[in-house]
Amino acid sequence: MERGRRRALRAPAVRQPRDQGAERRRRRHALHRRVRPGRRLGRAPAGRGQLQGTARRGRRAHDRARNVRLHRIDPRHEAGRAARRGRGLRALGRARRVREARRGVVAAPPWSDDPEGAAVLNAALLLLLQTLGLVLFFNRYIATLAVKILKRNVFEERDPSFEPTVTVVVPMFNEGAGIRATLESLLAVEYPRDKYEIIVIDDCSTDDSYQHAQAVARRAGGCLRVLRNAKNMGKRRSINRAVLLSRSEIIVSVDSDVIVDKAAVRGLVVRFTKPQIAAVGGKVDIGNKHDNWLTKMQSVKYWYSYHSIKSLEWAFQRVACLSGCLTAYRRSVLLELHPILEHRSFCGVSIKYGEDRFLTRQIIKAGYLTTMTLDSVCWTQAPNKIGDYLSQQLRWRRSFIIDCFGGLSHMWRLNPIIGIHYFSLCMFVVAYPALLMSSIIHGTLFVLLTRQVIIAAVLGLVYYWKAKKLGLEVVHPLSLVPAALVVPVLYALITPLALFTLDSGSWETRDHDDAATDDRGALGEGGVVEPVAGINSAPITVAATAAVSVATATAQVAQVASATGRFELPAA
């Protein structure tokens, strides 16, 4: 023993009293041991007993294992003893990981410098993600069901006698002949013509969109006006221009690619039941839901968004995002917020996307109420190609990230339920990618995806049953299952990409990349700060499409590593 090295203390094993008869039988059977020529003494045949020395060594090993298990012996001392016997630490570590896996303990990566600290960190991350998941599930489904029962009057509030003047604003850019269908649906809206007008703002389209809008206006009888910006101003400033030109009490924002229901406008205005309500949003449905699996999946997600997820915010009249496809605002509130809306920026960089979410949040921040209705419906065309879909999600994710930063100053002052729901959504955007990376490292990605597939299948069946009950057009109940595989790609790859391209000015959807150009044409020289970098949509679309292939290959590698314990690249 080396000088200065302390011997590990261990308590003597407590021996149990032995049966004397069993002891005599053991000694008697030991006499029948067999010695083979040229070999060491070995174990006797079955039923003929075994060597006393072998049995004694077995008892000592059993006692040591029990003492380690009862913490009578320091496990590190036993590990050193095993290493000196030649077993090595690798076998002990493998056995320990097997025992921890059976008990459900999160093991640390084998390359970690501090396995115990890494295990604690992984356990804390897992606990955080489980807590966020429970909060989101409770808010979106359990609390939603409760508020629908307890605050039923909020969902039914209407004032049929309220019939204000209405101006529908349609910002347009490179819609081509498609603008005709939108304007025709707006002209067919059932509302008094002396209180109803339509203003189309052409934001310097490079195709024949302006001519198509003019052709419809000539047959409209004076209630439709088509204006054209001198220079490209973007969607936000185009709407602000129409608000300044209008004299109506209510401004209805409609996207240039939607079809509006005949009762949509009246369904919106009857929801202005009190002066504090500043905005009312309608329901957005998908018109091409039967194109392919991608549009079917989006159809189910849209249904859950309006019939379940937003119900909690609707009950407290604090809907955080009202879609610009179909939303009505009080003109007085828009004029009050005009300076903020006209000069929107983030960290000194002009932001031209996410107008709908930004405007809704500013209305809530000013102390007004926002609500919605399912009586007003419009239909939009959803992306049916994976590249277009990823570009749309990239733009939406940028908007959500900026909204999370902007909402930190005032969302905590709202109802605690709304505040917890809002902050849990913001934290989940960061926590879920961490869960994916942890699953890939520990080889549990397949388990995570399997759970998500089961949840998506159950939600799809619930959607099919509820939508059928309401008499709505439905898609296959399993159409939501692909979302279980698409969501990890969106969170793990699109979220970081959106975070590093917050200064992008392109719409990246429906070939509108040139819609948002430099703002100097609208504000003059030195009007706003130019974007930090000119982000072209083509490389982003290519990168997003390639991300799907990378995610698929990563999942295959993780599955192979989890099954075989070896890291092998899948065959090409």
XYZ file of C-alpha atoms in Angstrom:
572
model
C 0.000 0.000 0.000
C 1.354 3.409 -0.953
C 2.318 5.815 1.803
C -0.317 8.465 2.461
C -3.084 6.577 0.707
C -6.105 6.009 2.893
C -7.794 2.655 2.897
C -11.529 2.763 2.201
C -13.519 1.864 5.279
C -16.078 -0.822 4.963
C -18.391 -2.400 7.447
C -18.194 -6.158 7.850
C -20.904 -8.053 6.062
C -23.537 -9.450 8.380
C -23.628 -13.192 7.890
C -26.901 -14.963 8.267
C -27.078 -18.143 10.432
C -26.577 -21.209 8.258
C -28.514 -24.398 8.233
C -26.242 -27.108 9.757
C -27.794 -29.800 7.577
C -27.101 -27.811 4.449
C -23.495 -27.271 5.589
C -22.932 -31.018 6.043
C -24.455 -31.801 2.639
C -22.218 -29.186 1.022
C -19.059 -30.705 2.511
C -20.158 -34.209 1.541
C -20.819 -33.230 -2.078
C -17.457 -31.450 -2.254
C -15.721 -34.828 -1.819
C -17.004 -35.909 -5.246
C -15.102 -33.206 -7.105
C -13.298 -34.368 -10.217
C -9.764 -33.447 -11.271
C -9.075 -33.446 -15.026
C -5.519 -34.276 -16.214
C -3.618 -31.178 -17.287
C -6.310 -28.813 -16.049
C -6.918 -26.743 -12.948
C -9.526 -27.674 -10.433
C -12.848 -26.680 -11.948
C -16.525 -26.801 -11.262
C -17.919 -30.298 -10.678
C -20.694 -31.645 -12.865
C -24.223 -30.526 -12.166
C -25.596 -32.052 -9.022
C -22.128 -33.137 -7.762
C -21.360 -29.991 -5.736
C -18.511 -27.518 -6.298
C -15.145 -26.715 -4.831
C -15.218 -25.148 -1.442
C -12.742 -22.471 -2.512
C -14.885 -21.529 -5.493
C -17.930 -21.264 -3.271
C -16.014 -19.123 -0.799
C -14.851 -16.776 -3.536
C -18.435 -16.563 -4.812
C -19.668 -15.648 -1.358
C -17.036 -12.938 -1.042
C -18.019 -11.431 -4.405
C -21.667 -11.534 -3.394
C -20.895 -9.818 -0.088
C -18.878 -7.101 -1.812
C -21.667 -6.416 -4.290
C -24.172 -6.195 -1.458
C -21.942 -3.848 0.526
C -21.534 -1.571 -2.481
C -25.269 -1.616 -3.047
C -25.903 -0.681 0.612
C -23.190 2.043 0.437
C -21.053 0.283 3.037
C -18.174 0.435 0.583
C -17.298 3.471 -1.507
C -18.229 2.627 -5.148
C -15.069 4.380 -6.336
C -12.955 2.015 -4.225
C -14.759 -0.951 -5.752
C -14.176 0.493 -9.231
C -10.442 0.672 -8.542
C -10.472 -2.902 -7.246
C -12.243 -4.066 -10.395
C -9.689 -2.239 -12.551
C -6.819 -3.969 -10.739
C -8.520 -7.323 -11.328
C -8.481 -6.569 -15.050
C -12.189 -5.976 -15.600
C -11.627 -2.289 -16.316
C -13.891 0.696 -15.857
C -15.594 0.224 -19.220
C -17.526 -2.847 -18.071
C -18.509 -1.156 -14.819
C -19.717 1.948 -16.659
C -21.727 -0.142 -19.090
C -23.356 -2.053 -16.238
C -24.105 1.188 -14.406
C -25.774 2.695 -17.475
C -27.908 -0.423 -17.869
C -29.033 -0.203 -14.241
C -29.818 3.521 -14.570
C -31.757 2.929 -17.784
C -33.886 0.339 -16.017
C -34.636 2.842 -13.247
C -35.403 5.629 -15.755
C -32.398 7.783 -14.833
C -31.111 10.147 -17.568
C -27.504 9.121 -18.208
C -24.775 11.577 -19.082
C -22.959 11.345 -22.429
C -19.912 9.046 -22.211
C -17.627 11.847 -23.443
C -18.673 14.285 -20.711
C -15.904 15.634 -18.470
C -18.334 15.779 -15.549
C -20.779 12.877 -15.896
C -22.602 13.673 -12.673
C -23.057 17.353 -13.561
C -24.133 16.496 -17.108
C -26.689 14.040 -15.773
C -28.107 16.714 -13.471
C -28.243 19.184 -16.370
C -30.031 16.686 -18.610
C -32.504 15.867 -15.851
C -33.197 19.583 -15.300
C -33.713 20.117 -19.033
C -36.068 17.163 -19.213
C -38.028 18.482 -16.223
C -38.272 21.939 -17.827
C -39.522 20.517 -21.114
C -42.054 18.293 -19.384
C -43.318 21.268 -17.373
C -43.632 23.436 -20.489
C -45.382 20.616 -22.321
C -47.868 20.161 -19.497
C -48.522 23.913 -19.318
C -49.090 24.150 -23.076
C -51.294 21.059 -23.130
C -53.297 22.353 -20.153
C -53.730 25.835 -21.643
C -54.583 24.660 -25.153
C -57.010 21.867 -24.313
C -57.984 21.553 -20.625
C -58.214 25.275 -19.821
C -59.811 25.932 -23.212
C -62.585 23.461 -22.471
C -63.094 25.010 -19.031
C -63.354 28.609 -20.273
C -65.770 27.575 -23.013
C -68.100 26.368 -20.269
C -67.479 29.105 -17.693
C -67.317 32.061 -20.142
C -69.834 30.987 -22.705
C -71.340 34.479 -22.815
C -68.071 35.912 -24.199
C -68.236 33.603 -27.218
C -71.867 34.539 -27.857
C -71.635 38.344 -27.507
C -73.194 40.121 -30.490
C -74.849 43.458 -31.201
C -77.014 43.072 -34.344
C -78.103 46.718 -34.138
C -74.553 47.997 -34.702
C -74.246 48.909 -38.398
C -71.323 51.325 -38.895
C -69.698 52.518 -42.080
C -67.101 50.041 -43.339
C -64.082 50.345 -45.624
C -62.408 47.171 -46.882
C -58.697 47.694 -47.603
C -56.951 45.292 -50.001
C -53.159 45.779 -50.357
C -52.032 44.198 -53.623
C -48.746 43.237 -55.244
C -48.301 41.003 -58.315
C -51.537 39.061 -57.897
C -52.291 38.998 -61.621
C -55.729 37.763 -62.614
C -56.212 36.265 -59.138
C -57.232 39.666 -57.771
C -60.468 39.417 -59.748
C -61.805 36.555 -57.604
C -61.037 38.436 -54.384
C -62.742 41.631 -55.534
C -65.763 39.770 -56.898
C -66.275 38.085 -53.520
C -66.038 41.461 -51.756
C -68.602 42.990 -54.107
C -70.979 40.126 -53.278
C -70.837 40.852 -49.529
C -74.254 41.439 -47.938
C -73.987 44.922 -46.409
C -75.736 48.271 -47.126
C -74.034 49.855 -50.121
C -74.327 53.376 -48.702
C -72.133 52.295 -45.768
C -69.698 50.096 -47.646
C -66.665 50.787 -49.841
C -63.576 48.935 -51.083
C -60.113 50.475 -51.515
C -57.419 48.554 -53.406
C -53.822 49.747 -52.964
C -51.475 48.554 -55.715
C -47.931 48.612 -54.341
C -46.189 49.075 -57.710
C -46.952 45.652 -59.156
C -44.713 44.629 -62.019
C -47.413 42.565 -63.767
C -50.968 43.355 -64.947
C -52.574 43.291 -61.478
C -53.500 46.983 -61.649
C -55.301 46.524 -64.986
C -57.328 43.579 -63.639
C -58.380 45.593 -60.580
C -59.355 48.554 -62.782
C -61.498 46.289 -64.938
C -63.464 45.094 -61.904
C -63.774 48.664 -60.564
C -65.420 49.870 -63.783
C -68.237 47.360 -63.222
C -68.561 47.986 -59.471
C -70.687 51.106 -59.637
C -68.501 53.462 -57.593
C -68.011 51.492 -54.351
C -64.585 50.217 -55.466
C -61.547 52.479 -55.751
C -58.145 51.381 -57.072
C -55.119 53.433 -55.999
C -51.467 53.018 -56.906
C -48.424 53.972 -54.854
C -45.833 56.151 -56.549
C -43.101 53.916 -55.127
C -43.066 50.592 -53.354
C -44.075 51.196 -49.717
C -44.798 47.733 -48.310
C -48.018 46.307 -46.935
C -48.012 48.257 -43.666
C -47.720 51.713 -45.208
C -50.170 50.827 -47.963
C -52.819 50.052 -45.348
C -51.958 53.237 -43.424
C -52.474 55.271 -46.580
C -55.925 53.767 -47.094
C -56.819 54.447 -43.448
C -55.954 58.134 -43.883
C -58.046 58.360 -47.067
C -61.063 56.613 -45.567
C -63.761 58.173 -43.371
C -65.439 54.981 -42.177
C -65.739 53.855 -38.559
C -64.498 50.322 -39.233
C -61.527 49.291 -41.380
C -61.509 45.687 -42.617
C -58.143 44.334 -43.772
C -58.352 41.612 -46.443
C -55.449 39.887 -48.170
C -55.377 39.987 -51.950
C -55.468 36.196 -52.393
C -58.536 35.234 -50.322
C -62.193 34.571 -51.078
C -64.572 36.178 -48.572
C -67.913 34.777 -47.456
C -71.034 36.880 -48.091
C -71.766 37.296 -44.376
C -68.157 37.975 -43.396
C -68.349 41.762 -42.936
C -71.578 41.735 -40.928
C -70.241 38.889 -38.798
C -67.254 41.054 -37.884
C -69.010 44.327 -37.072
C -71.640 42.785 -34.757
C -68.803 41.702 -32.455
C -67.960 45.332 -31.589
C -70.219 45.148 -28.541
C -68.328 47.716 -26.418
C -65.994 50.652 -27.064
C -62.981 48.841 -25.581
C -63.039 46.250 -28.383
C -60.638 47.571 -31.024
C -60.194 44.558 -33.325
C -62.194 41.493 -34.372
C -60.669 38.660 -36.372
C -62.441 36.190 -38.630
C -61.793 32.535 -39.338
C -59.334 31.555 -42.068
C -59.883 28.258 -43.875
C -57.950 26.586 -46.693
C -59.498 26.523 -50.141
C -57.152 23.917 -51.649
C -57.165 21.519 -48.700
C -57.488 18.420 -50.926
C -54.426 19.108 -53.115
C -51.948 16.810 -51.340
C -50.805 15.634 -47.913
C -49.232 19.020 -47.138
C -52.429 21.035 -47.613
C -54.443 18.421 -45.706
C -52.050 18.688 -42.779
C -52.323 22.485 -42.807
C -56.109 22.233 -42.921
C -56.182 20.313 -39.628
C -53.717 22.760 -38.049
C -55.847 25.736 -39.125
C -58.935 24.091 -37.622
C -57.236 23.556 -34.259
C -55.885 27.103 -34.309
C -59.343 28.678 -34.498
C -61.490 26.099 -32.703
C -59.165 25.267 -29.819
C -55.815 27.024 -29.452
C -57.082 30.618 -29.660
C -60.150 29.948 -27.524
C -58.274 30.669 -24.290
C -57.193 34.100 -25.554
C -60.659 34.654 -26.994
C -62.301 34.018 -23.605
C -60.260 36.835 -22.025
C -60.542 39.007 -25.186
C -56.764 39.155 -25.577
C -56.222 37.350 -28.881
C -52.492 37.802 -29.541
C -52.561 37.404 -33.336
C -55.431 38.330 -35.650
C -54.785 37.269 -39.218
C -54.600 39.977 -41.859
C -56.597 37.721 -44.177
C -59.802 38.964 -42.525
C -59.729 41.370 -39.552
C -61.762 44.463 -38.659
C -60.320 47.441 -36.721
C -61.705 50.648 -35.298
C -60.318 53.456 -37.433
C -59.867 55.706 -34.382
C -57.504 53.161 -32.801
C -55.476 52.826 -36.012
C -55.074 56.609 -36.152
C -53.968 56.613 -32.516
C -51.299 53.995 -33.244
C -50.312 55.485 -36.616
C -46.873 56.827 -35.535
C -45.905 53.429 -34.095
C -47.130 51.527 -37.132
C -45.477 53.901 -39.588
C -41.967 53.617 -38.141
C -41.659 50.007 -37.043
C -38.161 48.658 -36.416
C -36.282 46.109 -34.318
C -32.865 47.100 -32.933
C -32.698 49.896 -35.490
C -33.538 47.635 -38.443
C -36.740 48.194 -40.417
C -39.071 45.171 -40.144
C -41.531 44.547 -42.984
C -43.020 41.163 -42.082
C -45.375 40.077 -39.315
C -47.636 43.118 -39.666
C -50.694 41.306 -38.328
C -49.089 40.057 -35.117
C -47.348 43.380 -34.499
C -50.540 45.408 -34.929
C -52.542 43.108 -32.649
C -49.899 43.282 -29.932
C -49.763 47.086 -30.104
C -53.540 47.230 -29.687
C -53.353 45.031 -26.571
C -50.422 47.070 -25.246
C -52.494 50.256 -25.598
C -55.144 48.768 -23.287
C -57.777 47.734 -25.839
C -59.484 44.373 -26.282
C -59.146 41.995 -29.224
C -61.600 39.220 -29.988
C -62.605 36.942 -32.850
C -65.564 35.184 -34.414
C -66.196 31.960 -36.302
C -69.175 33.470 -38.152
C -66.931 35.351 -40.604
C -65.007 33.021 -42.898
C -62.539 33.489 -45.722
C -60.609 30.952 -47.785
C -56.936 31.233 -48.696
C -54.595 29.130 -50.835
C -52.133 27.174 -48.686
C -48.658 26.248 -50.001
C -48.745 22.831 -51.666
C -44.966 22.522 -52.156
C -42.499 21.849 -49.377
C -40.230 24.732 -50.422
C -43.051 27.289 -50.352
C -44.295 25.907 -47.044
C -40.875 26.170 -45.390
C -40.465 29.730 -46.695
C -43.835 30.676 -45.216
C -42.966 29.062 -41.880
C -39.614 30.859 -41.886
C -41.347 34.231 -42.226
C -43.905 33.349 -39.554
C -41.179 32.150 -37.198
C -39.283 35.445 -37.596
C -42.464 37.300 -36.723
C -43.063 35.121 -33.665
C -39.507 35.567 -32.359
C -39.692 39.352 -32.646
C -43.140 39.295 -31.024
C -41.720 37.306 -28.091
C -39.092 39.984 -27.508
C -41.633 42.778 -27.897
C -44.198 41.202 -25.575
C -41.844 40.915 -22.606
C -42.571 44.526 -21.632
C -46.321 44.238 -21.117
C -47.654 40.674 -21.418
C -46.906 39.986 -17.745
C -49.391 42.714 -16.799
C -52.308 40.830 -18.345
C -54.367 38.067 -16.770
C -51.982 35.503 -15.185
C -53.427 32.687 -17.289
C -52.742 34.625 -20.496
C -49.289 35.642 -19.279
C -48.282 32.072 -18.417
C -49.614 30.846 -21.751
C -47.698 33.533 -23.658
C -44.356 33.001 -21.913
C -44.626 29.205 -22.103
C -45.037 29.484 -25.879
C -41.958 31.698 -26.124
C -39.852 29.364 -23.970
C -41.004 26.284 -25.855
C -39.518 27.679 -29.078
C -36.089 27.496 -27.415
C -36.610 24.401 -25.260
C -37.935 22.072 -27.950
C -34.785 22.245 -30.142
C -32.774 21.456 -27.003
C -34.965 18.397 -26.443
C -34.312 17.267 -30.010
C -30.548 17.595 -29.610
C -30.671 15.713 -26.310
C -32.729 12.957 -27.946
C -30.216 12.631 -30.784
C -27.281 12.477 -28.360
C -28.851 9.835 -26.148
C -30.387 7.835 -29.004
C -34.018 8.415 -27.971
C -35.135 10.379 -31.029
C -37.164 7.450 -32.337
C -39.051 7.239 -29.032
C -39.804 10.977 -29.146
C -41.065 10.815 -32.730
C -43.195 7.760 -31.924
C -44.906 9.622 -29.096
C -45.550 12.604 -31.356
C -47.052 10.358 -34.037
C -49.448 8.840 -31.491
C -50.485 12.281 -30.212
C -50.992 13.558 -33.780
C -53.140 10.530 -34.638
C -55.349 11.073 -31.576
C -55.732 14.796 -32.348
C -56.613 13.944 -35.953
C -59.397 11.611 -34.823
C -60.768 14.297 -32.474
C -60.693 16.834 -35.319
C -62.560 14.488 -37.650
C -65.278 13.806 -35.074
C -65.767 17.466 -34.052
C -65.642 18.891 -37.585
C -68.111 16.293 -38.829
C -70.396 17.171 -35.944
C -70.279 20.856 -36.953
C -71.063 19.987 -40.575
C -67.734 21.234 -41.937
C -65.754 19.902 -44.873
C -63.119 17.534 -43.498
C -60.007 15.703 -44.638
C -58.722 12.275 -43.592
C -58.424 11.922 -39.780
C -54.770 10.854 -40.061
C -53.776 13.911 -42.105
C -52.117 15.450 -39.046
C -49.667 12.549 -38.579
C -47.004 14.047 -40.942
C -46.878 17.058 -38.616
C -45.188 14.836 -36.020
C -42.193 14.629 -38.371
C -42.420 18.151 -39.816
C -42.550 19.937 -36.445
C -39.050 18.780 -35.372
C -37.636 20.175 -38.620
C -39.400 23.500 -38.090
C -38.195 23.873 -34.514
C -34.670 22.512 -34.896
C -33.737 24.089 -38.242
C -36.203 26.837 -39.152
C -36.007 28.496 -35.723
C -32.205 29.054 -35.780
C -32.407 30.138 -39.425
C -35.142 32.651 -38.561
C -33.117 33.945 -35.624
C -30.135 34.736 -37.863
C -32.213 36.329 -40.668
C -34.363 38.740 -38.671
C -33.208 41.596 -40.922
C -34.587 39.992 -44.083
C -37.093 42.124 -45.963
C -38.550 39.637 -48.444
C -41.914 37.898 -48.142
C -40.461 34.644 -49.503
C -43.820 33.321 -50.602
C -46.002 33.484 -53.694
C -43.160 35.076 -55.707
C -43.357 38.334 -53.734
C -39.682 38.686 -53.101
C -39.613 42.207 -54.515
C -42.556 43.486 -52.478
C -40.511 44.986 -49.721
C -37.720 47.071 -51.163
C -35.781 49.944 -49.666
C -38.012 52.310 -47.697
C -36.383 55.488 -48.983
C -38.991 55.745 -51.680
C -41.703 56.111 -49.052
C -39.955 58.264 -46.443
C -37.360 60.132 -48.437
C -33.619 60.246 -47.889
C -32.581 59.140 -44.428
C -36.092 57.969 -43.524
C -35.170 54.724 -41.781
C -32.147 52.574 -41.172
C -31.361 50.224 -44.002
C -31.375 46.476 -43.319
C -28.083 45.059 -42.091
C -27.833 42.552 -44.912
C -29.767 41.963 -48.089
C -31.151 38.462 -47.672
C -32.197 36.822 -50.910
C -35.043 34.332 -50.628
C -33.589 31.771 -53.046
C -30.691 30.607 -50.827
C -33.005 30.478 -47.817
C -35.504 28.340 -49.690
C -32.747 25.999 -50.867
C -31.340 25.769 -47.342
C -34.758 25.072 -45.860
C -35.437 22.357 -48.424
C -32.038 20.798 -47.771
C -32.802 20.894 -44.058
C -35.541 18.327 -44.579
C -33.039 15.881 -46.095
C -30.557 16.556 -43.308
C -33.221 15.950 -40.671
C -34.221 12.668 -42.305
C -30.620 11.446 -42.449
C -30.061 12.525 -38.850
C -33.077 10.555 -37.733
C -31.787 7.459 -39.548
C -28.356 7.793 -37.943
C -29.916 8.229 -34.508
C -32.077 5.157 -34.978
C -29.107 3.024 -36.088
C -26.996 4.258 -33.176
C -29.808 3.576 -30.725
C -30.344 0.035 -32.014
C -26.743 -1.107 -32.470
C -24.783 1.158 -30.140
C -22.537 2.169 -33.066
C -22.419 5.342 -35.103
C -22.802 4.383 -38.764
C -23.809 6.513 -41.714
C -26.838 5.207 -43.619
C -26.275 3.748 -47.046
C -26.693 6.161 -49.917
